[in-house]
Short mmCIF file of C-alpha atoms and ligand atoms in Angstrom, two decimals:
data_model
loop_
_atom_site.label_atom_id
_atom_site.label_comp_id
_atom_site.label_asym_id
_atom_site.label_seq_id
_atom_site.Cartn_x
_atom_site.Cartn_y
_atom_site.Cartn_z
CA MET A 873 -0.04 -0.03 0.15
CA SER A 874 1.68 3.42 -0.95
CA ALA A 875 1.89 6.07 1.59
CA PHE A 876 0.40 8.69 -0.69
CA ASP A 877 -3.16 9.64 -1.64
CA PHE A 878 -1.88 9.32 -5.45
CA ASP A 879 0.87 8.38 -7.44
CA LEU A 880 0.69 11.52 -9.40
CA PHE A 881 -1.06 14.73 -9.05
CA VAL A 882 -1.25 17.27 -11.97
CA ILE A 883 -2.40 20.94 -11.69
CA GLY A 884 -3.92 21.99 -14.55
CA ALA A 885 -5.87 20.07 -16.89
CA GLY A 886 -4.86 21.77 -20.43
CA SER A 887 -3.06 19.99 -23.44
CA GLY A 888 0.15 18.96 -21.41
CA GLY A 889 -1.88 18.01 -18.28
CA VAL A 890 -4.44 15.87 -19.86
CA ARG A 891 -2.31 13.95 -21.55
CA ALA A 892 0.11 13.01 -18.98
CA SER A 893 -2.46 12.16 -16.56
CA ARG A 894 -4.41 10.07 -18.86
CA VAL A 895 -1.24 8.41 -20.32
CA ALA A 896 0.06 7.95 -16.70
CA ALA A 897 -3.05 6.39 -15.86
CA GLY A 898 -3.18 4.06 -18.45
CA HIS A 899 0.37 2.79 -17.29
CA GLY A 900 -1.42 2.12 -13.90
CA ALA A 901 -0.57 5.14 -11.85
CA ARG A 902 -3.15 6.39 -9.59
CA VAL A 903 -3.49 9.97 -10.52
CA ALA A 904 -5.68 13.05 -9.65
CA VAL A 905 -5.64 16.57 -11.64
CA ALA A 906 -6.81 19.89 -10.56
CA GLU A 907 -8.76 22.38 -12.52
CA GLU A 908 -9.83 25.57 -11.22
CA TYR A 909 -11.39 26.70 -14.49
CA ARG A 910 -12.52 24.21 -17.18
CA VAL A 911 -10.84 20.98 -18.53
CA GLY A 912 -9.35 21.50 -22.04
CA GLY A 913 -6.93 24.52 -20.72
CA THR A 914 -6.18 27.60 -23.16
CA CYS A 915 -6.02 25.50 -26.61
CA VAL A 916 -9.46 24.01 -26.20
CA ILE A 917 -11.16 26.65 -23.97
CA ARG A 918 -9.83 30.05 -25.12
CA GLY A 919 -7.38 29.76 -27.53
CA CYS A 920 -6.35 27.60 -30.52
CA VAL A 921 -9.58 26.00 -31.21
CA PRO A 922 -12.67 28.63 -30.92
CA LYS A 923 -10.00 30.90 -32.75
CA LYS A 924 -9.77 28.84 -35.77
CA MET A 925 -13.52 28.44 -35.74
CA LEU A 926 -13.66 32.06 -35.84
CA VAL A 927 -11.22 32.24 -38.44
CA TYR A 928 -13.24 30.17 -40.85
CA GLY A 929 -16.38 32.09 -39.63
CA ALA A 930 -14.42 35.18 -40.64
CA HIS A 931 -13.29 33.71 -44.15
CA PHE A 932 -16.94 33.67 -45.29
CA ALA A 933 -16.93 37.44 -45.85
CA GLU A 934 -14.06 37.00 -48.79
CA ASP A 935 -16.00 33.57 -49.99
CA LEU A 936 -19.28 35.06 -50.31
CA HIS A 937 -17.71 38.24 -52.34
CA ASP A 938 -15.73 35.83 -54.42
CA ALA A 939 -18.73 33.45 -54.83
CA ARG A 940 -20.28 35.86 -57.18
CA ARG A 941 -17.25 35.75 -59.76
CA PHE A 942 -17.94 32.29 -60.07
CA GLY A 943 -21.28 32.65 -60.96
CA TRP A 944 -23.53 32.52 -57.40
CA ASP A 945 -26.07 34.90 -56.88
CA VAL A 946 -25.11 36.07 -53.67
CA PRO A 947 -27.72 38.67 -52.06
CA HIS A 948 -26.46 40.68 -49.41
CA CYS A 949 -25.27 38.84 -46.51
CA ALA A 950 -24.66 40.13 -42.96
CA LEU A 951 -22.86 38.23 -39.82
CA ASP A 952 -25.10 37.70 -37.13
CA TRP A 953 -21.91 38.07 -34.50
CA ALA A 954 -24.26 36.26 -31.42
CA ALA A 955 -25.19 33.42 -33.72
CA LEU A 956 -21.47 32.55 -34.62
CA ARG A 957 -20.11 33.15 -30.95
CA ASP A 958 -22.73 30.90 -29.36
CA THR A 959 -21.95 28.32 -32.19
CA VAL A 960 -18.18 28.54 -31.48
CA LEU A 961 -18.94 28.52 -27.48
CA ALA A 962 -21.28 25.26 -28.04
CA GLU A 963 -18.64 23.30 -29.82
CA VAL A 964 -16.29 24.36 -26.96
CA ASP A 965 -18.70 23.31 -24.53
CA ARG A 966 -18.74 19.81 -26.30
CA LEU A 967 -14.96 19.58 -26.26
CA ASN A 968 -14.65 20.47 -22.49
CA GLY A 969 -17.33 17.42 -21.83
CA LEU A 970 -15.10 14.86 -24.07
CA TYR A 971 -11.80 16.04 -22.42
CA GLN A 972 -13.66 14.99 -18.86
CA GLN A 973 -14.82 12.01 -20.42
CA THR A 974 -11.58 10.82 -21.18
CA LEU A 975 -9.96 11.87 -17.79
CA ASP A 976 -13.06 9.90 -16.20
CA ASN A 977 -12.67 6.80 -18.58
CA ASN A 978 -8.90 6.52 -17.49
CA LYS A 979 -10.13 6.52 -14.07
CA VAL A 980 -8.46 9.90 -13.31
CA THR A 981 -9.94 11.68 -10.39
CA THR A 982 -10.62 15.21 -11.09
CA PHE A 983 -10.80 18.18 -8.56
CA HIS A 984 -12.49 20.89 -9.92
CA GLU A 985 -10.78 23.57 -7.83
CA ARG A 986 -7.59 25.33 -7.68
CA ALA A 987 -4.48 23.46 -6.03
CA THR A 988 -1.46 24.91 -4.36
CA VAL A 989 1.77 23.26 -3.79
CA THR A 990 2.24 23.04 0.18
CA GLY A 991 4.92 20.33 0.22
CA PRO A 992 7.30 18.56 -2.02
CA GLN A 993 4.71 15.51 -2.01
CA GLU A 994 1.63 17.73 -0.85
CA VAL A 995 -1.29 19.95 -2.60
CA THR A 996 -3.66 21.72 -0.78
CA LEU A 997 -6.81 22.36 -2.56
CA ALA A 998 -9.00 25.74 -2.55
CA SER A 999 -11.66 23.54 -0.18
CA GLY A 1000 -8.78 23.32 2.48
CA ARG A 1001 -8.18 19.43 1.65
CA LYS A 1002 -4.66 18.13 1.66
CA VAL A 1003 -3.69 15.57 -0.82
CA SER A 1004 -0.70 13.88 -0.86
CA ALA A 1005 1.24 12.27 -4.10
CA GLU A 1006 4.51 10.82 -4.82
CA ARG A 1007 4.94 12.97 -7.66
CA ILE A 1008 3.69 16.51 -8.71
CA LEU A 1009 3.59 17.72 -12.38
CA VAL A 1010 2.74 21.30 -12.75
CA ALA A 1011 0.78 21.98 -16.11
CA THR A 1012 -0.74 25.37 -15.17
CA GLY A 1013 -0.03 27.04 -18.75
CA ALA A 1014 0.51 30.59 -19.43
CA TRP A 1015 -1.52 33.80 -19.15
CA PRO A 1016 -1.86 36.75 -21.31
CA MET A 1017 0.24 39.85 -20.29
CA VAL A 1018 -1.45 42.91 -19.45
CA PRO A 1019 0.64 46.28 -19.76
CA GLU A 1020 0.69 48.75 -16.90
CA PHE A 1021 -0.02 52.12 -18.00
CA GLU A 1022 -3.49 54.63 -16.98
CA GLY A 1023 -6.53 53.17 -18.02
CA ALA A 1024 -4.86 49.66 -18.98
CA GLU A 1025 -8.02 48.12 -17.36
CA HIS A 1026 -10.24 49.28 -20.42
CA GLY A 1027 -8.34 46.72 -22.51
CA ILE A 1028 -9.52 42.85 -22.83
CA THR A 1029 -7.28 40.01 -23.59
CA SER A 1030 -7.60 36.58 -25.67
CA ASN A 1031 -9.52 35.22 -22.55
CA GLU A 1032 -12.38 37.38 -23.20
CA VAL A 1033 -12.58 38.17 -26.79
CA PHE A 1034 -14.70 35.10 -27.27
CA HIS A 1035 -17.23 36.47 -25.42
CA LEU A 1036 -18.04 39.79 -26.84
CA ASP A 1037 -21.70 41.13 -26.64
CA ALA A 1038 -21.53 42.83 -29.77
CA LEU A 1039 -19.23 43.26 -32.69
CA PRO A 1040 -16.74 46.26 -32.05
CA LYS A 1041 -16.86 49.07 -34.91
CA ARG A 1042 -13.32 49.97 -34.06
CA VAL A 1043 -10.87 47.82 -32.61
CA VAL A 1044 -7.03 48.51 -31.48
CA ILE A 1045 -5.00 45.55 -31.08
CA ALA A 1046 -1.68 45.88 -29.03
CA GLY A 1047 1.10 43.65 -30.19
CA GLY A 1048 2.47 42.45 -33.50
CA GLY A 1049 2.68 38.42 -32.94
CA TYR A 1050 0.31 35.68 -33.35
CA ILE A 1051 -2.65 36.85 -31.56
CA ALA A 1052 -2.59 40.28 -32.97
CA ASN A 1053 -2.53 39.47 -36.67
CA GLU A 1054 -4.90 36.44 -36.25
CA PHE A 1055 -7.68 38.68 -34.52
CA ALA A 1056 -6.76 41.57 -36.90
CA GLY A 1057 -7.84 39.37 -39.74
CA ILE A 1058 -10.71 38.09 -38.12
CA PHE A 1059 -12.21 41.32 -37.19
CA ASN A 1060 -11.28 42.96 -40.36
CA GLU A 1061 -13.34 40.36 -42.06
CA PHE A 1062 -16.37 40.96 -39.92
CA GLY A 1063 -15.95 44.80 -41.03
CA SER A 1064 -14.66 46.04 -38.08
CA THR A 1065 -11.87 48.82 -38.59
CA VAL A 1066 -8.70 47.44 -37.19
CA THR A 1067 -5.47 49.07 -36.21
CA ILE A 1068 -2.35 47.06 -34.82
CA VAL A 1069 -0.02 48.89 -32.66
CA ASN A 1070 3.14 47.56 -31.99
CA ARG A 1071 6.11 48.59 -29.88
CA SER A 1072 8.98 47.92 -32.31
CA ASP A 1073 8.82 48.54 -36.22
CA GLN A 1074 8.11 44.61 -37.28
CA ILE A 1075 5.57 42.04 -36.89
CA LEU A 1076 5.95 38.51 -35.89
CA ARG A 1077 9.50 38.26 -35.12
CA GLY A 1078 11.00 34.78 -35.58
CA TYR A 1079 9.08 34.24 -38.60
CA ASP A 1080 11.10 34.51 -42.28
CA GLU A 1081 11.17 38.12 -43.13
CA GLN A 1082 10.16 38.08 -46.92
CA ILE A 1083 6.80 36.24 -45.76
CA ARG A 1084 5.87 38.41 -42.65
CA ASP A 1085 6.45 41.28 -45.13
CA ARG A 1086 4.00 39.77 -47.55
CA LEU A 1087 1.48 39.32 -44.67
CA LEU A 1088 1.91 43.01 -43.97
CA GLN A 1089 1.15 44.23 -47.36
CA ILE A 1090 -1.58 42.21 -47.90
CA SER A 1091 -2.97 43.07 -44.43
CA MET A 1092 -2.50 46.91 -45.24
CA THR A 1093 -4.21 46.21 -49.02
CA LYS A 1094 -7.16 44.68 -46.85
CA GLY A 1095 -7.54 47.81 -45.06
CA ILE A 1096 -5.75 46.90 -41.81
CA GLN A 1097 -3.70 49.94 -40.21
CA PHE A 1098 -0.54 49.50 -38.51
CA ARG A 1099 1.24 51.66 -36.26
CA PHE A 1100 4.72 51.15 -35.26
CA ASN A 1101 7.17 52.07 -32.57
CA ALA A 1102 4.15 53.14 -30.74
CA PRO A 1103 3.98 52.42 -27.20
CA PHE A 1104 1.04 52.70 -25.27
CA GLN A 1105 0.62 56.04 -22.95
CA ARG A 1106 -2.91 56.05 -21.69
CA ILE A 1107 -6.54 55.00 -22.41
CA ASP A 1108 -9.18 57.21 -21.71
CA LYS A 1109 -13.06 56.18 -21.70
CA THR A 1110 -15.87 58.40 -22.63
CA GLU A 1111 -19.14 58.26 -21.28
CA SER A 1112 -20.30 56.68 -24.31
CA GLY A 1113 -18.17 53.78 -23.57
CA ALA A 1114 -15.73 54.67 -26.59
CA LEU A 1115 -11.96 54.30 -25.81
CA THR A 1116 -9.21 57.00 -26.64
CA VAL A 1117 -5.82 55.45 -27.07
CA HIS A 1118 -2.81 57.82 -26.59
CA LEU A 1119 0.27 56.78 -27.81
CA GLY A 1120 4.13 57.64 -27.73
CA SER A 1121 3.93 59.00 -31.22
CA GLY A 1122 1.29 60.14 -33.58
CA ASP A 1123 -2.35 61.07 -32.81
CA PRO A 1124 -4.45 58.96 -30.51
CA ILE A 1125 -6.85 56.46 -31.66
CA GLU A 1126 -10.63 56.02 -31.17
CA CYS A 1127 -12.08 53.03 -30.80
CA ASP A 1128 -14.56 50.75 -29.05
CA LEU A 1129 -12.35 47.90 -28.39
CA VAL A 1130 -8.61 47.35 -27.12
CA LEU A 1131 -7.21 43.82 -27.16
CA TYR A 1132 -3.85 43.02 -25.64
CA ALA A 1133 -1.84 40.45 -27.48
CA ILE A 1134 1.80 41.23 -25.89
CA GLY A 1135 2.54 37.64 -25.16
CA ARG A 1136 1.73 35.21 -22.28
CA LYS A 1137 3.89 34.65 -19.22
CA PRO A 1138 4.03 31.44 -17.71
CA LYS A 1139 1.49 30.60 -15.07
CA SER A 1140 3.95 29.57 -12.07
CA PHE A 1141 2.73 32.45 -9.85
CA ASP A 1142 0.52 31.98 -6.46
CA ILE A 1143 0.69 28.23 -6.81
CA GLY A 1144 2.96 28.15 -3.79
CA LEU A 1145 6.06 26.85 -5.83
CA GLU A 1146 8.44 29.38 -3.76
CA THR A 1147 7.38 27.23 -0.42
CA VAL A 1148 9.14 24.15 -1.66
CA GLY A 1149 11.92 26.09 -3.67
CA VAL A 1150 11.20 25.33 -7.18
CA GLU A 1151 13.61 27.25 -9.40
CA VAL A 1152 11.95 29.48 -12.07
CA ASP A 1153 13.88 32.15 -14.70
CA ALA A 1154 13.36 35.52 -15.08
CA ILE A 1155 9.91 35.44 -16.74
CA GLY A 1156 8.57 32.93 -14.18
CA ALA A 1157 9.03 30.13 -16.28
CA ILE A 1158 9.70 26.72 -14.23
CA LYS A 1159 13.37 25.39 -15.02
CA VAL A 1160 13.47 22.05 -15.99
CA ASP A 1161 15.67 19.29 -17.45
CA GLU A 1162 15.16 17.03 -20.82
CA GLN A 1163 13.03 14.57 -18.33
CA ASN A 1164 10.65 17.54 -17.17
CA ARG A 1165 12.48 17.45 -13.65
CA THR A 1166 12.53 20.71 -11.56
CA ASN A 1167 14.95 21.17 -9.13
CA VAL A 1168 12.85 19.63 -6.46
CA ALA A 1169 13.05 15.63 -6.74
CA SER A 1170 9.12 15.17 -6.75
CA VAL A 1171 7.97 18.07 -8.72
CA TYR A 1172 8.01 18.03 -12.36
CA ALA A 1173 6.66 20.55 -14.99
CA VAL A 1174 5.47 20.42 -18.72
CA GLY A 1175 3.63 23.28 -21.30
CA ASP A 1176 3.79 26.75 -21.39
CA VAL A 1177 4.59 27.16 -17.86
CA THR A 1178 8.20 25.93 -18.76
CA ASN A 1179 8.36 28.29 -21.80
CA ARG A 1180 10.19 26.08 -24.05
CA VAL A 1181 8.06 26.30 -26.98
CA GLN A 1182 4.61 27.82 -26.41
CA LEU A 1183 2.68 25.29 -28.63
CA THR A 1184 -0.22 23.13 -28.11
CA PRO A 1185 1.29 20.17 -29.93
CA VAL A 1186 4.51 20.47 -27.73
CA ALA A 1187 2.95 20.45 -24.16
CA ILE A 1188 1.30 17.16 -25.51
CA ARG A 1189 4.31 15.63 -26.21
CA GLU A 1190 6.12 16.73 -23.36
CA GLY A 1191 3.11 15.21 -21.10
CA GLN A 1192 3.29 12.03 -23.07
CA ALA A 1193 6.96 11.84 -22.93
CA PHE A 1194 6.73 12.72 -18.89
CA ALA A 1195 4.06 9.91 -18.31
CA ASP A 1196 5.89 7.10 -20.42
CA THR A 1197 9.28 7.81 -18.86
CA VAL A 1198 8.19 8.08 -14.98
CA PHE A 1199 5.01 5.85 -15.24
CA GLY A 1200 5.73 3.69 -18.08
CA ASN A 1201 9.38 2.71 -17.96
CA THR A 1202 9.96 4.03 -21.59
CA PRO A 1203 12.31 6.82 -21.13
CA ARG A 1204 11.33 9.65 -23.81
CA THR A 1205 12.46 12.80 -24.54
CA VAL A 1206 10.90 15.73 -26.55
CA ASP A 1207 13.00 16.46 -29.98
CA TYR A 1208 12.40 20.07 -30.44
CA SER A 1209 13.67 20.48 -33.73
CA CYS A 1210 11.91 21.29 -36.86
CA ILE A 1211 8.42 22.22 -35.15
CA PRO A 1212 5.97 23.43 -37.54
CA SER A 1213 3.96 26.62 -36.99
CA ALA A 1214 1.42 28.62 -38.56
CA VAL A 1215 -0.10 32.01 -37.94
CA PHE A 1216 -4.00 31.82 -38.90
CA SER A 1217 -3.88 35.30 -40.14
CA HIS A 1218 -6.06 36.00 -43.65
CA PRO A 1219 -4.14 34.50 -45.63
CA PRO A 1220 -2.45 32.26 -43.32
CA MET A 1221 1.42 31.65 -43.22
CA ALA A 1222 3.19 28.41 -41.91
CA GLY A 1223 6.97 27.43 -41.59
CA VAL A 1224 9.19 24.67 -40.40
CA GLY A 1225 13.01 25.01 -39.91
CA LEU A 1226 15.47 27.87 -40.20
CA THR A 1227 14.57 31.28 -41.77
CA GLU A 1228 16.48 32.97 -44.29
CA SER A 1229 18.57 34.94 -41.89
CA GLN A 1230 19.00 32.35 -39.35
CA ALA A 1231 20.25 29.50 -42.02
CA ARG A 1232 22.87 32.24 -43.37
CA ASN A 1233 24.34 32.55 -39.73
CA ALA A 1234 24.09 29.03 -38.92
CA LEU A 1235 25.50 27.65 -42.19
CA GLY A 1236 27.26 30.38 -44.12
CA THR A 1237 26.42 29.53 -47.71
CA ILE A 1238 23.01 28.44 -48.30
CA LYS A 1239 20.60 28.43 -51.49
CA VAL A 1240 17.17 30.04 -51.63
CA TYR A 1241 14.29 29.45 -54.18
CA THR A 1242 10.84 31.31 -54.06
CA SER A 1243 7.76 30.57 -55.88
CA ASP A 1244 5.64 34.08 -55.84
CA PHE A 1245 2.29 33.20 -57.64
CA ARG A 1246 -1.35 34.14 -58.08
CA PRO A 1247 -3.68 31.36 -56.85
CA MET A 1248 -5.87 29.98 -59.54
CA LYS A 1249 -9.05 30.76 -57.33
CA ASN A 1250 -7.77 34.21 -56.62
CA VAL A 1251 -7.34 35.04 -60.29
CA LEU A 1252 -10.81 33.95 -60.99
CA ALA A 1253 -12.17 36.03 -57.98
CA GLY A 1254 -10.36 38.77 -59.35
CA ARG A 1255 -8.42 39.30 -56.08
CA ASN A 1256 -5.16 40.47 -56.59
CA GLU A 1257 -3.34 38.51 -53.42
CA ARG A 1258 -0.36 36.53 -54.14
CA GLY A 1259 1.24 33.18 -52.16
CA LEU A 1260 4.66 33.23 -51.62
CA TYR A 1261 6.67 29.82 -50.76
CA LYS A 1262 10.14 29.89 -49.85
CA MET A 1263 12.69 26.94 -49.57
CA ILE A 1264 16.12 27.50 -47.69
CA CYS A 1265 18.70 24.91 -48.59
CA ASP A 1266 22.28 24.08 -47.33
CA ALA A 1267 24.33 24.89 -50.52
CA THR A 1268 26.90 22.14 -49.41
CA THR A 1269 24.54 19.16 -49.09
CA ASP A 1270 21.33 20.33 -50.60
CA LYS A 1271 19.35 19.55 -47.71
CA VAL A 1272 16.18 21.39 -47.38
CA VAL A 1273 16.93 23.47 -44.03
CA GLY A 1274 13.80 25.54 -43.98
CA LEU A 1275 10.51 25.85 -45.62
CA HIS A 1276 7.94 28.87 -45.29
CA MET A 1277 4.79 30.03 -47.06
CA ILE A 1278 2.24 32.14 -47.11
CA GLY A 1279 -0.98 31.36 -49.04
CA PRO A 1280 -4.55 29.86 -48.77
CA ASP A 1281 -4.32 26.60 -47.06
CA ALA A 1282 -0.48 27.13 -46.24
CA PRO A 1283 -0.97 25.69 -42.81
CA GLU A 1284 -2.32 22.41 -44.33
CA ILE A 1285 0.23 22.37 -47.03
CA LEU A 1286 3.19 22.78 -44.78
CA GLN A 1287 2.08 20.11 -42.13
CA ALA A 1288 2.70 17.34 -45.11
CA ALA A 1289 6.09 19.17 -46.29
CA ALA A 1290 7.47 19.61 -42.98
CA ILE A 1291 7.69 15.77 -42.75
CA ALA A 1292 10.14 16.02 -45.56
CA VAL A 1293 12.09 18.58 -44.14
CA LYS A 1294 12.22 16.85 -40.58
CA ALA A 1295 13.37 13.60 -42.49
CA GLY A 1296 16.09 15.88 -44.21
CA LEU A 1297 15.36 15.38 -47.67
CA THR A 1298 17.17 17.64 -50.57
CA LYS A 1299 15.83 19.90 -52.99
CA GLN A 1300 16.27 17.16 -55.46
CA ASP A 1301 14.12 15.06 -53.82
CA PHE A 1302 11.45 17.59 -53.87
CA ASP A 1303 12.29 18.20 -57.79
CA ASP A 1304 12.23 14.50 -58.34
CA THR A 1305 8.38 14.11 -57.01
CA VAL A 1306 5.87 14.84 -59.96
CA ALA A 1307 3.80 17.76 -59.46
CA LEU A 1308 -0.04 17.40 -58.26
CA HIS A 1309 -1.44 19.56 -60.89
CA PRO A 1310 -3.40 22.00 -60.70
CA SER A 1311 -2.94 22.75 -57.29
CA MET A 1312 -1.00 25.59 -55.03
CA ALA A 1313 1.20 23.01 -53.23
CA GLU A 1314 2.69 21.63 -56.44
CA GLU A 1315 4.67 25.10 -56.32
CA LEU A 1316 7.03 23.07 -53.73
CA VAL A 1317 8.35 20.66 -56.43
CA LEU A 1318 8.86 23.26 -59.00
CA MET A 1319 10.84 26.12 -57.14
CA LYS A 1320 13.30 28.12 -58.98
P1 NDP B 97 3.78 37.04 -29.05
O1 NDP B 97 5.02 36.67 -28.44
O2 NDP B 97 3.32 36.03 -30.65
O3 NDP B 97 3.79 38.48 -29.85
C1 NDP B 97 4.19 39.20 -28.70
C2 NDP B 97 3.85 40.80 -29.51
O4 NDP B 97 3.62 41.72 -28.32
C3 NDP B 97 5.21 41.17 -30.23
O5 NDP B 97 4.59 41.88 -31.36
C4 NDP B 97 5.86 41.84 -29.20
O6 NDP B 97 6.59 42.96 -29.88
C5 NDP B 97 5.02 42.31 -28.25
N1 NDP B 97 5.34 42.69 -27.27
C6 NDP B 97 5.79 41.99 -26.14
N2 NDP B 97 5.92 42.44 -24.87
C7 NDP B 97 5.52 43.53 -24.88
C8 NDP B 97 5.44 44.68 -24.08
N3 NDP B 97 5.77 44.68 -22.65
N4 NDP B 97 4.56 45.48 -24.16
C9 NDP B 97 4.38 45.88 -25.48
N5 NDP B 97 4.41 44.85 -26.67
C10 NDP B 97 5.16 44.08 -26.15
O7 NDP B 97 2.43 36.76 -28.26
P2 NDP B 97 0.73 36.81 -28.11
O8 NDP B 97 0.13 37.24 -27.43
O9 NDP B 97 0.27 36.98 -29.84
O10 NDP B 97 0.91 34.94 -28.63
C11 NDP B 97 1.32 34.44 -27.61
C12 NDP B 97 1.97 32.88 -27.59
O11 NDP B 97 1.08 32.27 -27.77
C13 NDP B 97 2.84 32.91 -29.14
O12 NDP B 97 4.16 33.31 -28.71
C14 NDP B 97 2.40 31.49 -29.35
O13 NDP B 97 3.38 30.48 -28.97
C15 NDP B 97 0.95 31.17 -28.99
N6 NDP B 97 0.00 31.39 -29.77
C16 NDP B 97 0.17 30.37 -30.99
C17 NDP B 97 -0.57 30.53 -32.05
C18 NDP B 97 -0.53 29.42 -33.29
O14 NDP B 97 0.35 28.75 -33.13
N7 NDP B 97 -0.95 29.89 -34.29
C19 NDP B 97 -1.81 31.49 -31.99
C20 NDP B 97 -1.69 32.43 -30.93
C21 NDP B 97 -1.11 31.89 -29.81
P3 NDP B 97 8.03 42.83 -30.57
O15 NDP B 97 8.15 41.33 -30.84
O16 NDP B 97 8.01 43.77 -31.65
O17 NDP B 97 8.88 43.26 -29.48
#
């Protein structure tokens, strides 16, 4: 008989926590998980999944417009935001239920309350109940950062954006990263006037320059406005509810909604880590080794709270590796190389491997191939929007070390191509593959 209530206590039922819980339980461990909000975590409840549904919903604006060029008699159409919002939230409820079912089916005990670490092998629940566990896994994720200045409380974050009562006519988005560009696209398609305000002079730092420049150019053509090198100074709220955003440079902006998308910080605060001496870095990320172990032998961490790569599939892999290693007698580590990622902007962009400048720095001599084309559907629709695919190769080995693209369905195409990049295939291997015609993806094997 174990001296502990559970073999594993997981704090946080998001992507990493749920995977670790169910796999550990499958290996025979007695597992409990605590979740203070809703099972599923950021990705399912207030992130990737509902966001992608809004992206689909928003894209109908272009599809309905373009359909006329394809002969369809489309009457004037208007968006019913409340209908879309409620459909999306209903789907989130369904997924939330499925995640809970997965835990239940695997005999994981769920505590629907906050848990705090109160000892190396003890957590205390919000109800006051103390629970002991041989091991504790922290999988609390990350939390949107909110800036500090006068009137900052008038803005919202991605946590709240899925629940808006009405569509704002004018939106200001702080930040130039993933969330900013994705929601700029969504609101712009819905008909809102959108301004992205960033502290620096670039968007989507870390993505290939040429690809993000193309997104910037297309976004501006679609009517999204950008204010660069413009730090927020103050937000005033008028009696009518409208907001005036004062920036460090240029005129103030009047709007109805301010959305902060300035990054997410690891949610390692207020969960008692300091009481047992778990080390965190300068931004609060829990320090772990490649086996997901913290400096406290019985405490582990996976996912965004460790700030390795803030992406759902990475958290899932870390949760799986942790459970297999500790409870399944199958040591696993996560391979962080060649992780594909995408921005679900309008149009979307996606990439894997090194960008052109990263490859130049790392390899010295490289070859760059591009295909800059107007997708057939855009030609017929009279939409002057070009796709851009870019392949970066090591000049000495011909190996493809990076692939980056912007255009319709880029994330769908890139996921398949990422297998080839991960497998270390060469430009010649791509060229040896017969084109699938007519498609956009055939550009991958026709690059000059
Ligand atoms: P990002 O890290 O993508 O971008 C943050 C942006 O905010 C940058 O433009 C940055 O400017 C700016 N910024 C950073 N700190 C401050 C500050 N203190 N004050 C003002 N501006 C600041 O963050 P997001 O919030 O968009 O997304 C968070 C994370 O969530 C992403 O990094 C990603 O890992 C994940 N995510 C992934 C998605 C996907 O896979 N499609 C979708 C949404 C989120 P600069 O770079 O110019 O310094």
